Each structure stands twice: as structure tokens, then as C-alpha cells.
PDB file of C-alpha atoms and ligand atoms in Angstrom:
ATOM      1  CA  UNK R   1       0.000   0.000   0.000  1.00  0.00           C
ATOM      2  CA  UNK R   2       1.640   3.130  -0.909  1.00  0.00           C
ATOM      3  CA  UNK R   3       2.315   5.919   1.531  1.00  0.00           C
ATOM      4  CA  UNK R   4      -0.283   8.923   2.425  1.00  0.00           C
ATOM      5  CA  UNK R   5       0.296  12.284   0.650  1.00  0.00           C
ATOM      6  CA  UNK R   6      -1.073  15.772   1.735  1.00  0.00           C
ATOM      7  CA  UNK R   7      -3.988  16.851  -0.173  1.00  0.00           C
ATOM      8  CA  UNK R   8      -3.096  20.576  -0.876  1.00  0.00           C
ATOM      9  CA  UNK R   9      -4.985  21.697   1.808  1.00  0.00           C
ATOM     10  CA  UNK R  10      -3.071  19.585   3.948  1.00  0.00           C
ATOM     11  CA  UNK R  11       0.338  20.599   2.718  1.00  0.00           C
ATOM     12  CA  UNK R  12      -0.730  24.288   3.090  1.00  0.00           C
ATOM     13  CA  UNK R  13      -1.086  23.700   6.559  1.00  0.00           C
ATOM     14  CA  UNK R  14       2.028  21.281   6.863  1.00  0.00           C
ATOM     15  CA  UNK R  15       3.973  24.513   5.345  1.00  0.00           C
ATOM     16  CA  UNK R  16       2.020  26.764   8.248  1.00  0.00           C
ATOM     17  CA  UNK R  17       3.647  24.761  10.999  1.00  0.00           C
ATOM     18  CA  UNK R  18       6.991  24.802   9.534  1.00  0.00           C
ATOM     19  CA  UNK R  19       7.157  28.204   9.463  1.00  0.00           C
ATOM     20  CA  UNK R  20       5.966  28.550  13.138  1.00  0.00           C
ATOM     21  CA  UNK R  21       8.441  26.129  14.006  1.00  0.00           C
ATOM     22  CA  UNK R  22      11.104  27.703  12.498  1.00  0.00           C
ATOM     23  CA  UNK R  23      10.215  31.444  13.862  1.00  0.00           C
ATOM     24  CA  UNK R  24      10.007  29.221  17.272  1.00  0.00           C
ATOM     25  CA  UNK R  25      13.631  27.834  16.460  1.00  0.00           C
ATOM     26  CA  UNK R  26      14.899  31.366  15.405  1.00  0.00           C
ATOM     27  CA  UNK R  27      13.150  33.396  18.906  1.00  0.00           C
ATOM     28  CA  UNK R  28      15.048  30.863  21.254  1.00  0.00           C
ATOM     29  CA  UNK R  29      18.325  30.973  19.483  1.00  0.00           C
ATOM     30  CA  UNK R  30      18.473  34.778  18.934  1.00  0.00           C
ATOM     31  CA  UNK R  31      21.777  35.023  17.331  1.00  0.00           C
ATOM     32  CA  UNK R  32      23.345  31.969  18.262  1.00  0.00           C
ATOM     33  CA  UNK R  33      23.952  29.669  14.794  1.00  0.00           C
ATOM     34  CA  UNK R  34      25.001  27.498  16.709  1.00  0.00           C
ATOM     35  CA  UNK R  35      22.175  26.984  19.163  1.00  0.00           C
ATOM     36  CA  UNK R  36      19.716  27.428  16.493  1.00  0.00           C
ATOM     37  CA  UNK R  37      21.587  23.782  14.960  1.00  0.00           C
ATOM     38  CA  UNK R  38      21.274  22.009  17.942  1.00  0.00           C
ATOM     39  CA  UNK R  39      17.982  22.926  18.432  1.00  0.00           C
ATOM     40  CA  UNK R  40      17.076  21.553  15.016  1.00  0.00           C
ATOM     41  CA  UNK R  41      18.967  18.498  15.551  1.00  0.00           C
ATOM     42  CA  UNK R  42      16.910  17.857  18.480  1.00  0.00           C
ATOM     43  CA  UNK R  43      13.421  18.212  16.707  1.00  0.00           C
ATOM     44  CA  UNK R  44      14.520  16.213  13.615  1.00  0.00           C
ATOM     45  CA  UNK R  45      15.684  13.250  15.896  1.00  0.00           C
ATOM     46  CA  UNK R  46      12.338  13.307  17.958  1.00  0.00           C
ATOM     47  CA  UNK R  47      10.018  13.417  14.965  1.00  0.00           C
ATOM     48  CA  UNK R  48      12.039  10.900  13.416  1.00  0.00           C
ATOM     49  CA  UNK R  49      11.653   8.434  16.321  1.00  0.00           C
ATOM     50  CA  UNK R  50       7.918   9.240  16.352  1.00  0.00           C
ATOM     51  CA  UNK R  51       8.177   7.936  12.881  1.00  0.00           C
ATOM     52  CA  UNK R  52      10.790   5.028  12.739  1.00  0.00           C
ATOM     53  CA  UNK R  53      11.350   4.826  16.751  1.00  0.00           C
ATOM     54  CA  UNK R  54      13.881   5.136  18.768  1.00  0.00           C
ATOM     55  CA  UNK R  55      17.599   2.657  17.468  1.00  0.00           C
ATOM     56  CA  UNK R  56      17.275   0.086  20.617  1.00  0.00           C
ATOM     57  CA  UNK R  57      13.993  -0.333  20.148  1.00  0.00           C
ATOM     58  CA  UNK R  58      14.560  -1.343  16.090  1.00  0.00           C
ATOM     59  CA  UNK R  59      17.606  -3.273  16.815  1.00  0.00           C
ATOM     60  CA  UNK R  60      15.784  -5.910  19.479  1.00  0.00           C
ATOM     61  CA  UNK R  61      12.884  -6.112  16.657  1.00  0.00           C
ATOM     62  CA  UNK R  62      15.893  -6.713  14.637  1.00  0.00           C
ATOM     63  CA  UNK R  63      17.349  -9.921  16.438  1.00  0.00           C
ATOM     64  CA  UNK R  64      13.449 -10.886  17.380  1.00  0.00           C
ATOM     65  CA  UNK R  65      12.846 -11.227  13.737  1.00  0.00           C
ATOM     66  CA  UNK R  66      15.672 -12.457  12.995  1.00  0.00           C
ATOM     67  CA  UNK R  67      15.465 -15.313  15.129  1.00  0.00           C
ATOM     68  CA  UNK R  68      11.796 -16.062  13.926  1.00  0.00           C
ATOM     69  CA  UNK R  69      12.637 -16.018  10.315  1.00  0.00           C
ATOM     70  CA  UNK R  70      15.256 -18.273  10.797  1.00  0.00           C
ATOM     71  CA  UNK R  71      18.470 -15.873  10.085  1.00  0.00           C
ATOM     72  CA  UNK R  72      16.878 -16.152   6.448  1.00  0.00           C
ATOM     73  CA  UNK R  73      15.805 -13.035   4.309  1.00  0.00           C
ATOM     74  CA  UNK R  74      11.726 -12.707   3.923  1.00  0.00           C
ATOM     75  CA  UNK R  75      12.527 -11.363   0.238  1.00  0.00           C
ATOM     76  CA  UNK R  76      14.792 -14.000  -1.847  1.00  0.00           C
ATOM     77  CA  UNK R  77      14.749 -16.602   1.283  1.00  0.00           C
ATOM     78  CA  UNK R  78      18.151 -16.855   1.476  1.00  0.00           C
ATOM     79  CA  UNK R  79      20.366 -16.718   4.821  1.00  0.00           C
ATOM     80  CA  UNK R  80      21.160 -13.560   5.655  1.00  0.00           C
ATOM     81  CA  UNK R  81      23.690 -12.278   8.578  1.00  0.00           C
ATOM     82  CA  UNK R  82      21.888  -9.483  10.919  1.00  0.00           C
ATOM     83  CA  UNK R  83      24.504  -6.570  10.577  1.00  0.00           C
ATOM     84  CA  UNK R  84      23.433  -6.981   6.918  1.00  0.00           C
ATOM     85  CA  UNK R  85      19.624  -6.816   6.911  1.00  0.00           C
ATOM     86  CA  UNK R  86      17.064  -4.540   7.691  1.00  0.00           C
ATOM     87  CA  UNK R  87      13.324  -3.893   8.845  1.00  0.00           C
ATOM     88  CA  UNK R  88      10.839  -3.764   5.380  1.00  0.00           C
ATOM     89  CA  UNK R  89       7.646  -2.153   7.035  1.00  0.00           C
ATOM     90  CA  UNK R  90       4.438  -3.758   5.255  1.00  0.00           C
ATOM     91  CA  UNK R  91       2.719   0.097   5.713  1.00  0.00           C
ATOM     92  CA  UNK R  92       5.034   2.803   6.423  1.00  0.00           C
ATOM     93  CA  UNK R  93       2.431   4.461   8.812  1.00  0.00           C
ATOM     94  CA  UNK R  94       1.987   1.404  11.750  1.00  0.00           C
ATOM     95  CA  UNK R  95       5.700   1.724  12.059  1.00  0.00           C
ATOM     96  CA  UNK R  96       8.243  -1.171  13.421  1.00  0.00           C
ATOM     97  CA  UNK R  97       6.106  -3.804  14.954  1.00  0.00           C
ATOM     98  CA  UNK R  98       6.351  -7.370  14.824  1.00  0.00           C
ATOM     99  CA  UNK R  99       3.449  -7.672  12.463  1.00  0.00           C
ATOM    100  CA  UNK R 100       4.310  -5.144  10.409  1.00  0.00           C
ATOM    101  CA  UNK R 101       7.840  -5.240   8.997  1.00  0.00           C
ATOM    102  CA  UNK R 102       9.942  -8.396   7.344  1.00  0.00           C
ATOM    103  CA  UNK R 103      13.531  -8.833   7.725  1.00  0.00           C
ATOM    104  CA  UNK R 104      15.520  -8.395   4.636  1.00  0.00           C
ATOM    105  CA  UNK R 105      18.661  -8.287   2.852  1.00  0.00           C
ATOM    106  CA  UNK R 106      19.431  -4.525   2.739  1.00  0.00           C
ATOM    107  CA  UNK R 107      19.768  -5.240  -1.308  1.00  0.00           C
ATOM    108  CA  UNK R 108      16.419  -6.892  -0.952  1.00  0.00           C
ATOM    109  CA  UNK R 109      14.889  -3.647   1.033  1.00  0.00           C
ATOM    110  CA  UNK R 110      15.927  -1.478  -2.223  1.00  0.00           C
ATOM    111  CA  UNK R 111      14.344  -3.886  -4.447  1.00  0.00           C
ATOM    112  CA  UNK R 112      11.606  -3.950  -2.976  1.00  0.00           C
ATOM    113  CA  UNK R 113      11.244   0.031  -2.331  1.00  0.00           C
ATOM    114  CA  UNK R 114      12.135   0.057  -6.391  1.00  0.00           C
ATOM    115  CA  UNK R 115       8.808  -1.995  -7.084  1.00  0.00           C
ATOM    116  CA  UNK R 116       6.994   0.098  -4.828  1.00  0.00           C
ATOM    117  CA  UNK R 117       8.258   3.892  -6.037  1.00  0.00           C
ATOM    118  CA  UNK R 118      10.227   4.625  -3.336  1.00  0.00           C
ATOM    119  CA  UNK R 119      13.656   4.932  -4.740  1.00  0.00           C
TER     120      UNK R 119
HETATM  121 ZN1   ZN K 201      17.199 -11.292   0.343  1.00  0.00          ZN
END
């Protein structure tokens, strides 16, 4: 299933909230560049957890799967070593649970996003 986009509407007020954010950003770092970078760092690393959670949390789904699929790739079903695979949601948006991702050969996972647009 492919991934939600905005409607316009939607991205107008996705575009709204960026700029608030960033006038937020810009009021508590005054002048100071770099404040104003580490305050960014901070919100892209939370909103990217909210969306692919936080490392520890993928890396024991990781081994979990790993273990259940039998050290072998969901894609091409061949055996596959764990520091080279990774976690293929099924739908983007229910993030990194056990029912909802495959392990896979990293060179699977690109395939796959190929097929589905995403590269
Ligand atoms: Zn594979």
C-alpha cells in the first residue's frame, strides 16, 4: 500500500507549521547559529523516532525477527547475517512492529522500495 500524501490543503497547513516552528527555532536561538543547529537536531531526531522509533527499540525487533525467520531473508529466502539486513515495514504508517515489517537483505529492502516507487 503506498504511503499517504497531503492533499493541498493539507500541505498548506504542513507549510504553516513549519514556518511557526522555524520562527520558534529562530526566537530561542536569537543570534546563536550554533544553538539554532542544535535545536534543530533535536526536533529532527524526535520526529524521526515518532516515525521510525527510537535505534534500541529497532535493533531488538531486529534480532526478534531475525530469530523467527530463521536468520533467512523474507525477500529471496536466502540466509542472511543481521549486521546486513534490515526492517521492510508492510505500511510505512503502523511503524516497526512485529506484524508489520519483514527482515531483509538490505539489497532486498531497495528492491523492494524500487517496485513500490520509493527509490
Ligand atoms: Zn534477500
Amino acid at each position: 500500500m503506498p504511503n499517504r500524501n497531503l492533499t493541498d490543503d493539507e500541505l498548506a497547513q504542513a507549510n504553516i507549521v513549519l514556518v511557526d516552528i522555524r520562527q520558534r527555532l529562530d526566537s530561542l536561538a536569537g543570534n546563536d547559529k550554533n544553538l539554532l543547529f542544535a535545536y534543530r537536531r533535536k526536533i529532527v531526531k524526535e520526529l524521526g523516532y515518532d516515525e521510525r522509533s527510537k535505534p534500541g527499540v529497532r535493533a531488538k525487533l531486529k534480532a526478534l525477527k531475525w530469530g523467527l525467520q530463521n536468520r533467512c531473508c523474507a525477500h529471496c529466502g536466502k540466509e542472511m547475517p543481521l549486521k546486513y539486513s534490515e526492517l521492510d515495514r508492510k505500511k510505512a504508517a503502523d511503524g516497526y512492529t512485529e506484524e508489520n515489517t519483514e527482515l531483509v537483505h538490505a539489497d532486498c529492502h531497495h528492491e523492494r522500495q524500487a517496485v513500490k516507487g520509493y527509490t
